[in-house]
Amino acid sequence: MTTIEAPTKACHNCRRQRLRCDRSYPHCNKCIAAGKECLGYGKLFRWTGAVASRGKLAGRTSSAPVDDSTRPNARSRLTPPASTPSHSPSSLHGSGRESPFYPRPRDEPPLADQHGTVASTADLAPEDAQLITRPRSTDNSSVSSPWVLVDPLFQDLEPSNRYYLSYSLTWETVTQRLCKDLVSQDHPDRNPFRTLLPLTRAHPLLQHIIVAASAAHMSNLVRASHVYSNDANQLLGTSEAEEASARAYRDALVAKHKALSLMRDAVRDVDSTGGDVILAAALFFINVELIESGKHGWKAHLEGAGRIMSLLQPALPGNEALRDYMLSDCFVYFILGSAFMPAAAFDTGSFFQPSQIPSILGRAAANSYLCCPPEILAILHAASQLSNASTDAHSDDEIRAAGLALIQRAQAFDINAWANDVRNISYLQDAPIQSRIHAGSAHRLAACLYILQAIPSLSEMKGHDEVAESLSRDIFKHLSSIPDDDPNFKATTWPTFIVGAEATGRARREWVMNRLRRLVVSCPWGFLYTAMDTLQVIWSLDGQNKGTRGWVQTLKDPKLNFLIV
């Protein structure tokens, strides 16, 4: 019987990550435990078009693309009709201009550049499809192979799924992509959500729900870029934009339906699928609902995520960061959802404990997309509980005193120290501290304004209206200090909504609506449209007899049931 000699070197995965390999044959057990495909110990083939994930070449492809001169008809297929102005390849990769859209077969996904503009794949041959598009080579030398090999991780996927996974998780085009929206600072090897990509091959559930989120995101991006863009040279017509948006949305619905079916099977046997995989899927189900509209459906998925959290085993080595961010996002959704929900609306059981808020949120606070101190979120959750407190169990004076104490806690919090804490993290040395201070301050002031309006007994406080006006004025000041191109601009949705709900003058309301429209272009999530519609509902109450009922109590109507993050 032939004996197999033990490997003398670490597997390719462990060598690349500088880990101590257990040298198991034929596959490393450390890779299997981490949910990764072990690349083994033999000769490693490097595929044309691979993207470097670290080092000086991070985000760049490993070799030149296929020269179009080897395929005479390839360039003519992508050339716009004579009636359409021609565009250089650079317009598809990184320029501020948008490319035209051309019809394509229904089984092929639309291609969008980093600004959401859709390009044609109508006439591409099957062998032309790649995971990531790249600019044409300026080198005149020919390439012997007439096609580019696809990364083995994606070779068995449908073209549309392959493209949407690339859209959400790859690093080559970092602007207006899904994973960029999930953290404050998007770094190729520090965004834990990017580590989900290798798991999609082994877990179809994860693959389909990420495809659903990516397709819905693209649908909104094309729509927002066309409706709210200030580019006078926009080349995408209304009907073409609507068609591209609708096609991506249909792809999202199909993938979402498949993911729902797979989720039913997964929750029946959590151990075989893996708790982290199911929790990631549940989190992306919530994200899909938020990308679509932020209405109703998110609550059931959040309650399901809470139940999965209670079943989790200790995180495997290497998965701690992803686990921390997933738990943090679930708690953030729970806290912000509770702010406008009646007391009995959440069936959370013991899954979300207030005592866990600071520790869980603190582990991911440095690069959280929300850019809000965990202490302020804890105060906000306590205020939402006071808002729902029964006057039978507590006197108005007790509730009022507790509310004032929360406002004092929020005002005493040191935002500057919190914002500068990111300097202690090596990969966040270049984080914009000033905009972080402004975003954190806006959240703190918005929490104080929420407390004033959410606790009915505080409306009787002397100088209530003057305090609310002062808070609103300061919120506008901080929000105005964060430019649209700042990475923390997307973190200002919640304080923008709160100050908008409080706004009474026409100028302020128009300012808020304009900012929300710009936020849609920057971060095309559907809950922003819901926020704009909800503000119109609040403002329409001005001419009606509202009595003592504030706008926070109005938003707790079960018919609304929305989430603003």
XYZ file of C-alpha atoms in Angstrom:
565
model
C 0.000 0.000 0.000
C 1.391 3.395 -0.969
C 2.063 5.685 1.959
C 1.351 9.395 1.685
C 4.036 11.640 3.051
C 2.897 14.481 5.286
C 3.190 17.944 3.721
C 6.405 19.743 4.556
C 4.977 23.227 4.001
C 1.872 25.074 5.081
C -1.124 25.133 2.745
C -1.425 28.074 0.374
C -4.132 29.764 2.465
C -2.136 29.641 5.708
C 1.054 30.769 3.991
C -0.725 33.726 2.442
C -2.280 34.719 5.777
C 0.880 33.873 7.748
C -0.934 31.393 9.966
C 0.408 28.213 11.507
C -0.961 25.398 9.359
C -1.787 21.991 10.864
C -0.622 20.382 7.561
C -3.520 17.931 7.461
C -3.886 15.973 4.219
C -5.528 16.403 1.790
C -6.998 19.597 3.282
C -5.970 21.820 6.177
C -8.443 21.534 9.058
C -7.876 25.171 9.991
C -9.228 26.275 6.613
C -12.230 23.969 6.917
C -13.030 25.269 10.407
C -12.881 28.838 9.095
C -15.319 28.002 6.288
C -12.713 28.488 3.566
C -11.772 26.245 0.689
C -8.255 24.926 1.311
C -6.057 25.465 -1.738
C -3.878 22.516 -0.750
C -0.128 22.040 -0.869
C 0.614 21.426 -4.523
C 1.290 23.742 -7.403
C -1.016 26.751 -7.336
C -2.443 28.161 -10.541
C -2.902 31.919 -10.477
C -5.851 32.989 -12.568
C -5.710 35.851 -15.017
C -7.678 38.810 -13.716
C -7.263 38.035 -10.007
C -7.437 41.042 -7.698
C -4.766 41.556 -5.037
C -6.312 41.735 -1.569
C -3.347 43.198 0.300
C -0.025 44.915 -0.118
C 0.890 47.761 -2.443
C -1.111 46.245 -5.317
C -4.358 45.880 -3.317
C -7.344 46.349 -5.579
C -5.395 45.860 -8.803
C -5.647 43.016 -11.255
C -2.737 40.638 -11.608
C -2.279 40.879 -15.357
C -3.256 42.812 -18.450
C -6.716 42.223 -19.897
C -7.365 40.477 -23.138
C -6.496 42.691 -26.080
C -9.526 43.380 -28.241
C -7.358 43.054 -31.357
C -7.546 39.284 -30.982
C -11.326 39.510 -31.340
C -12.101 41.797 -34.293
C -15.801 41.999 -33.545
C -15.478 42.583 -29.815
C -14.945 46.328 -30.069
C -17.707 46.779 -32.590
C -20.136 45.005 -30.279
C -19.565 47.568 -27.531
C -19.464 50.616 -29.811
C -22.486 52.911 -29.301
C -24.843 53.471 -32.234
C -24.018 56.330 -34.544
C -26.637 58.508 -32.901
C -24.981 58.125 -29.510
C -21.730 59.939 -28.693
C -18.835 57.556 -28.321
C -17.088 57.138 -25.005
C -13.625 56.185 -24.018
C -13.074 53.186 -21.768
C -12.136 55.544 -18.969
C -15.718 56.713 -18.799
C -16.624 53.283 -17.524
C -13.915 53.194 -14.896
C -13.551 56.009 -12.457
C -14.535 59.124 -14.386
C -17.327 61.360 -13.255
C -19.264 60.850 -16.501
C -21.859 58.205 -16.919
C -22.082 55.672 -19.733
C -25.096 54.969 -21.934
C -27.261 51.923 -21.426
C -27.947 49.472 -24.199
C -30.560 46.684 -24.129
C -29.377 43.220 -23.235
C -30.897 39.731 -23.107
C -33.034 39.090 -20.058
C -30.715 36.407 -18.714
C -27.746 38.764 -18.484
C -27.252 41.307 -15.694
C -26.731 45.004 -16.350
C -23.230 46.295 -15.814
C -22.884 49.492 -13.822
C -19.893 51.675 -13.257
C -18.978 53.145 -9.892
C -21.525 55.930 -10.362
C -24.380 53.549 -11.063
C -24.469 54.029 -14.820
C -25.412 50.958 -16.779
C -23.300 49.670 -19.667
C -24.161 47.099 -22.296
C -23.544 43.391 -22.345
C -26.066 42.732 -25.051
C -23.702 41.183 -27.549
C -21.030 39.725 -25.321
C -20.234 36.127 -26.063
C -20.295 33.680 -23.132
C -16.528 33.432 -23.136
C -16.245 37.196 -22.661
C -17.901 37.179 -19.242
C -15.652 37.999 -16.308
C -16.199 38.519 -12.606
C -14.691 42.019 -12.740
C -14.536 44.366 -15.692
C -11.257 46.139 -16.378
C -10.126 48.922 -18.704
C -8.736 47.884 -22.051
C -5.025 47.454 -22.336
C -3.020 50.163 -24.049
C -0.425 47.604 -24.993
C -0.598 46.491 -28.601
C 0.780 43.070 -27.864
C -1.669 40.246 -28.375
C -2.637 37.591 -25.868
C -2.705 34.022 -26.999
C -5.824 33.050 -25.042
C -9.065 34.461 -26.529
C -10.760 34.648 -23.116
C -10.055 35.454 -19.494
C -10.304 32.614 -16.988
C -12.872 33.053 -14.232
C -11.877 32.691 -10.592
C -12.709 29.070 -9.586
C -14.802 30.436 -6.730
C -17.303 31.811 -9.274
C -17.015 29.484 -12.248
C -20.129 27.444 -11.372
C -22.351 30.467 -10.716
C -24.913 31.913 -13.068
C -23.590 35.048 -14.828
C -26.066 37.301 -13.024
C -25.157 35.931 -9.590
C -21.468 36.223 -10.416
C -21.901 39.851 -11.354
C -23.982 40.829 -8.325
C -21.502 39.180 -5.953
C -18.780 41.204 -7.629
C -20.913 44.333 -7.314
C -21.365 43.908 -3.575
C -18.037 42.644 -2.366
C -15.117 43.335 -4.701
C -12.591 46.094 -4.181
C -11.894 47.235 -7.713
C -14.715 49.799 -7.765
C -15.039 51.045 -4.235
C -17.565 53.821 -4.699
C -21.302 53.178 -4.572
C -20.981 49.502 -3.706
C -22.892 47.576 -1.089
C -20.072 46.640 1.280
C -18.877 50.238 1.325
C -22.223 51.196 2.863
C -21.850 48.710 5.731
C -18.808 50.311 7.384
C -17.503 53.814 7.950
C -14.081 53.372 6.308
C -13.901 50.734 3.592
C -10.483 49.055 3.460
C -9.973 45.958 1.281
C -8.641 43.729 4.038
C -10.416 45.332 7.011
C -14.055 45.239 5.978
C -15.294 42.035 7.640
C -18.313 41.774 5.352
C -15.985 41.069 2.425
C -14.985 37.813 4.108
C -18.476 36.485 3.350
C -17.647 36.107 -0.346
C -15.617 32.867 -0.013
C -18.527 31.326 1.926
C -21.065 31.812 -0.861
C -19.892 28.792 -2.833
C -20.458 26.400 0.042
C -23.623 28.138 1.268
C -26.224 28.904 -1.443
C -28.343 30.634 1.213
C -25.662 33.259 1.684
C -25.083 33.521 -2.047
C -28.724 34.230 -2.913
C -29.397 36.728 -0.133
C -26.243 38.715 -0.955
C -27.251 38.657 -4.629
C -30.710 39.917 -3.612
C -29.221 42.767 -1.584
C -26.789 43.691 -4.367
C -29.426 43.642 -7.096
C -31.837 45.750 -5.015
C -28.994 48.161 -4.252
C -28.158 48.443 -7.959
C -31.821 49.016 -8.820
C -31.987 51.934 -6.396
C -28.612 53.265 -7.521
C -29.627 53.494 -11.181
C -32.906 55.121 -10.197
C -31.359 57.631 -7.777
C -28.497 58.507 -10.118
C -31.002 59.361 -12.833
C -33.671 61.131 -10.749
C -31.500 63.109 -8.337
C -28.225 63.499 -10.229
C -27.095 67.059 -10.970
C -25.065 65.945 -13.995
C -26.354 67.939 -16.957
C -24.534 65.571 -19.335
C -26.395 62.519 -18.079
C -26.723 60.079 -20.971
C -29.186 57.562 -19.548
C -32.714 58.213 -20.765
C -35.737 57.950 -18.498
C -37.141 54.803 -20.097
C -33.712 53.166 -20.172
C -33.100 53.980 -16.505
C -36.493 52.620 -15.537
C -35.866 49.455 -17.539
C -32.434 48.905 -15.978
C -33.749 49.563 -12.483
C -36.740 47.262 -12.963
C -34.562 44.461 -14.333
C -32.214 44.580 -11.361
C -35.203 44.666 -8.998
C -36.672 41.560 -10.631
C -33.334 39.811 -10.155
C -33.444 40.855 -6.498
C -36.919 39.399 -5.994
C -35.946 36.090 -7.604
C -32.831 35.757 -5.449
C -34.746 36.788 -2.328
C -37.380 34.116 -2.957
C -34.690 31.451 -3.316
C -32.989 32.650 -0.141
C -36.249 32.505 1.838
C -36.770 28.901 0.772
C -33.205 27.987 1.773
C -33.542 29.842 5.074
C -36.435 27.604 6.140
C -34.238 24.551 5.740
C -31.235 26.166 7.402
C -33.019 27.125 10.626
C -34.199 23.543 11.073
C -30.591 22.415 11.464
C -28.494 25.314 12.671
C -25.508 23.146 13.569
C -25.003 21.756 10.067
C -25.296 25.130 8.334
C -23.450 27.125 10.979
C -24.797 29.810 13.286
C -22.636 32.579 11.817
C -23.783 31.793 8.276
C -27.455 31.883 9.294
C -26.942 35.088 11.300
C -25.221 36.697 8.303
C -28.146 35.654 6.108
C -30.656 37.057 8.625
C -28.736 40.338 8.747
C -28.745 40.589 4.957
C -32.481 39.841 4.927
C -32.893 42.937 7.120
C -30.602 44.866 4.782
C -32.669 43.798 1.783
C -35.802 45.134 3.471
C -34.028 48.414 4.258
C -32.725 48.700 0.708
C -36.226 48.104 -0.650
C -38.205 50.400 1.686
C -37.515 49.890 5.406
C -41.172 49.012 6.019
C -42.655 46.089 7.929
C -40.590 43.088 6.763
C -37.424 44.025 8.668
C -38.998 43.378 12.085
C -39.638 39.660 11.567
C -36.084 39.137 10.321
C -34.666 41.068 13.281
C -36.613 38.903 15.714
C -35.314 35.840 13.892
C -31.756 37.177 14.104
C -32.226 37.553 17.854
C -33.150 33.903 18.182
C -30.135 32.867 16.133
C -27.898 34.999 18.375
C -29.044 33.013 21.388
C -27.850 29.783 19.719
C -24.393 30.954 18.685
C -21.323 29.081 19.823
C -18.034 30.911 20.510
C -16.646 32.426 17.313
C -13.974 30.475 15.461
C -10.491 32.026 15.227
C -10.445 34.535 12.395
C -14.201 35.112 12.459
C -14.328 37.342 15.534
C -14.450 40.638 13.605
C -17.314 39.494 11.381
C -19.236 38.196 14.405
C -18.733 41.516 16.241
C -20.006 43.580 13.318
C -23.030 41.350 12.742
C -24.040 41.485 16.405
C -23.447 45.231 16.469
C -25.637 45.836 13.410
C -28.454 43.716 14.884
C -28.351 45.718 18.122
C -28.285 49.023 16.224
C -31.361 47.971 14.228
C -33.083 46.888 17.448
C -32.375 50.220 19.200
C -33.365 52.453 16.279
C -36.417 50.300 15.581
C -37.519 50.555 19.230
C -37.466 54.358 19.034
C -40.662 54.427 16.971
C -42.356 51.204 18.044
C -45.076 50.618 20.653
C -44.087 48.716 23.795
C -45.514 45.351 22.741
C -44.465 45.533 19.076
C -41.180 43.634 19.481
C -41.096 39.931 20.306
C -37.443 39.965 21.315
C -37.629 37.878 24.477
C -34.223 37.928 26.134
C -32.230 38.231 22.916
C -31.484 41.951 23.174
C -30.480 42.855 26.707
C -29.875 46.568 27.479
C -26.895 45.595 29.636
C -25.192 44.137 26.539
C -25.491 47.290 24.428
C -22.231 49.057 25.437
C -20.020 45.964 25.183
C -21.430 44.614 21.894
C -21.574 47.974 20.162
C -18.187 48.964 21.530
C -16.386 46.125 19.734
C -17.385 47.499 16.314
C -17.816 51.195 17.155
C -14.549 52.385 15.607
C -15.614 51.551 12.042
C -19.394 51.338 12.380
C -21.278 52.900 9.486
C -23.555 54.731 11.957
C -20.752 56.813 13.504
C -22.676 57.111 16.764
C -21.146 56.459 20.216
C -22.479 53.281 21.894
C -23.223 55.313 25.013
C -25.584 57.561 23.046
C -27.364 54.533 21.588
C -27.772 53.108 25.098
C -29.319 56.419 26.190
C -31.613 56.375 23.157
C -32.824 52.859 24.025
C -33.515 53.874 27.626
C -35.490 56.879 26.350
C -37.603 54.672 24.066
C -38.485 52.528 27.079
C -39.482 55.617 29.072
C -41.579 56.755 26.134
C -43.604 53.551 26.413
C -43.714 53.518 30.223
C -47.157 53.209 31.741
C -48.259 56.085 33.942
C -50.003 53.553 36.154
C -46.681 52.058 37.248
C -44.741 55.344 37.365
C -45.749 58.880 38.144
C -45.268 61.637 35.594
C -42.712 63.243 37.883
C -40.606 60.072 37.998
C -40.671 59.679 34.228
C -39.860 63.354 33.721
C -36.914 63.162 36.140
C -35.579 60.038 34.415
C -35.854 61.741 31.016
C -33.974 64.825 32.199
C -31.264 62.585 33.649
C -30.833 60.924 30.229
C -30.472 64.321 28.543
C -27.828 65.324 31.086
C -25.945 62.058 30.480
C -25.940 62.673 26.752
C -24.777 66.271 27.103
C -21.960 65.229 29.439
C -20.561 62.675 27.006
C -17.171 63.637 25.528
C -17.643 63.391 21.756
C -14.136 64.652 20.964
C -12.461 61.914 23.001
C -14.654 59.257 21.401
C -13.928 60.530 17.896
C -10.165 60.584 18.468
C -10.132 57.013 19.788
C -9.935 55.758 16.192
C -6.369 57.026 16.014
C -5.427 54.082 18.233
C -6.350 51.708 15.378
C -3.632 51.369 12.756
C -5.814 51.103 9.645
C -7.990 54.079 10.693
C -5.158 56.579 11.033
C -6.498 58.530 8.047
C -10.107 58.592 9.250
C -11.628 62.106 9.027
C -11.791 63.103 12.697
C -13.627 66.407 12.211
C -16.530 64.858 10.321
C -16.605 62.081 12.910
C -16.973 64.722 15.631
C -19.770 66.438 13.697
C -21.596 63.143 13.031
C -21.281 62.014 16.665
C -22.416 65.436 17.915
C -25.412 65.403 15.577
C -26.449 61.996 16.942
C -26.053 63.164 20.543
C -28.150 66.292 19.962
C -30.746 64.303 17.977
C -31.017 61.852 20.883
C -31.679 64.776 23.250
C -34.301 66.174 20.866
C -35.907 62.733 20.613
C -36.090 62.480 24.423
C -37.810 65.875 24.655
C -40.483 64.814 22.169
C -40.811 61.114 23.054
C -41.603 61.539 26.767
C -44.961 63.311 27.024
C -44.383 64.658 30.536
C -41.327 66.617 29.346
C -43.534 68.768 27.116
C -44.724 70.500 30.300
C -41.163 71.446 31.221
C -40.489 75.174 31.436
C -38.638 76.401 28.361
C -39.332 73.181 26.428
C -39.754 74.890 23.056
C -36.662 77.050 23.511
C -34.510 74.005 24.345
C -35.874 72.126 21.319
C -35.103 75.092 19.065
C -31.546 75.344 20.414
C -30.962 71.630 19.844
C -32.335 71.852 16.292
C -30.147 74.832 15.466
C -27.017 72.999 16.653
C -27.956 69.850 14.691
C -28.269 71.874 11.483
C -24.875 73.396 12.189
C -23.144 70.031 12.597
C -24.890 68.438 9.596
C -23.924 71.374 7.376
C -20.277 70.803 8.295
C -20.160 67.319 6.697
C -19.718 67.493 2.884
C -21.372 65.002 0.559
C -18.087 63.342 -0.406
C -17.101 62.630 3.202
C -17.329 58.939 4.229
C -19.362 59.957 7.292
C -21.980 61.745 5.189
C -23.973 58.504 4.979
C -24.017 58.331 8.798
C -26.205 61.428 9.131
C -29.569 59.990 8.067
C -31.052 59.544 11.548
C -30.224 63.030 12.905
C -31.399 64.518 9.574
C -34.735 62.757 9.983
C -35.106 63.808 13.640
C -34.366 67.480 12.967
C -36.641 67.305 9.929
C -39.517 65.988 12.015
C -39.015 68.940 14.375
C -38.683 71.523 11.586
C -41.560 73.982 11.189
C -40.304 76.583 8.729
C -40.381 76.087 4.963
C -36.648 76.807 4.537
C -35.605 74.157 7.047
C -37.938 71.563 5.596
C -36.630 72.147 2.096
C -33.065 71.881 3.426
C -33.867 68.528 5.044
C -35.543 67.127 1.923
C -32.650 68.250 -0.256
C -30.161 66.557 2.061
C -32.162 63.309 2.068
C -32.190 63.341 -1.744
C -28.415 63.748 -1.768
C -28.147 60.907 0.728
C -30.133 58.696 -1.660
C -27.567 59.362 -4.394
C -24.688 58.656 -2.001
C -26.268 55.653 -0.291
C -29.223 54.353 -2.344
C -31.209 52.554 0.346
C -34.989 52.578 0.064
C -35.650 53.530 3.681
C -34.554 57.052 2.711
C -37.577 57.332 0.414
C -39.712 56.113 3.324
C -38.128 58.768 5.551
C -39.081 61.487 3.047
C -42.650 60.196 2.815
C -42.911 59.983 6.607
C -41.753 63.566 7.036
C -44.514 64.671 4.691
C -47.003 62.868 6.941
C -45.627 64.642 10.028
C -45.632 68.054 8.349
C -49.195 67.552 7.128
C -50.334 67.486 10.771
C -49.462 71.167 11.223
C -52.886 72.354 10.194
C -54.727 69.747 12.225
C -55.587 69.631 15.876
C -52.791 67.474 17.258
C -53.644 68.072 20.912
C -50.890 66.885 23.230
C -49.736 64.118 20.918
C -46.188 64.742 19.644
C -44.705 63.527 16.373
C -42.886 60.638 18.086
C -46.202 59.244 19.339
C -47.628 59.716 15.838
C -44.815 57.618 14.382
C -45.629 54.763 16.765
C -48.745 54.007 14.759
C -48.476 50.283 13.855
C -49.475 51.138 10.286
C -46.163 52.957 9.794
C -43.781 50.372 11.291
C -40.632 51.671 9.608
C -36.913 51.712 10.387
C -34.557 54.664 9.844
C -30.840 53.863 10.231
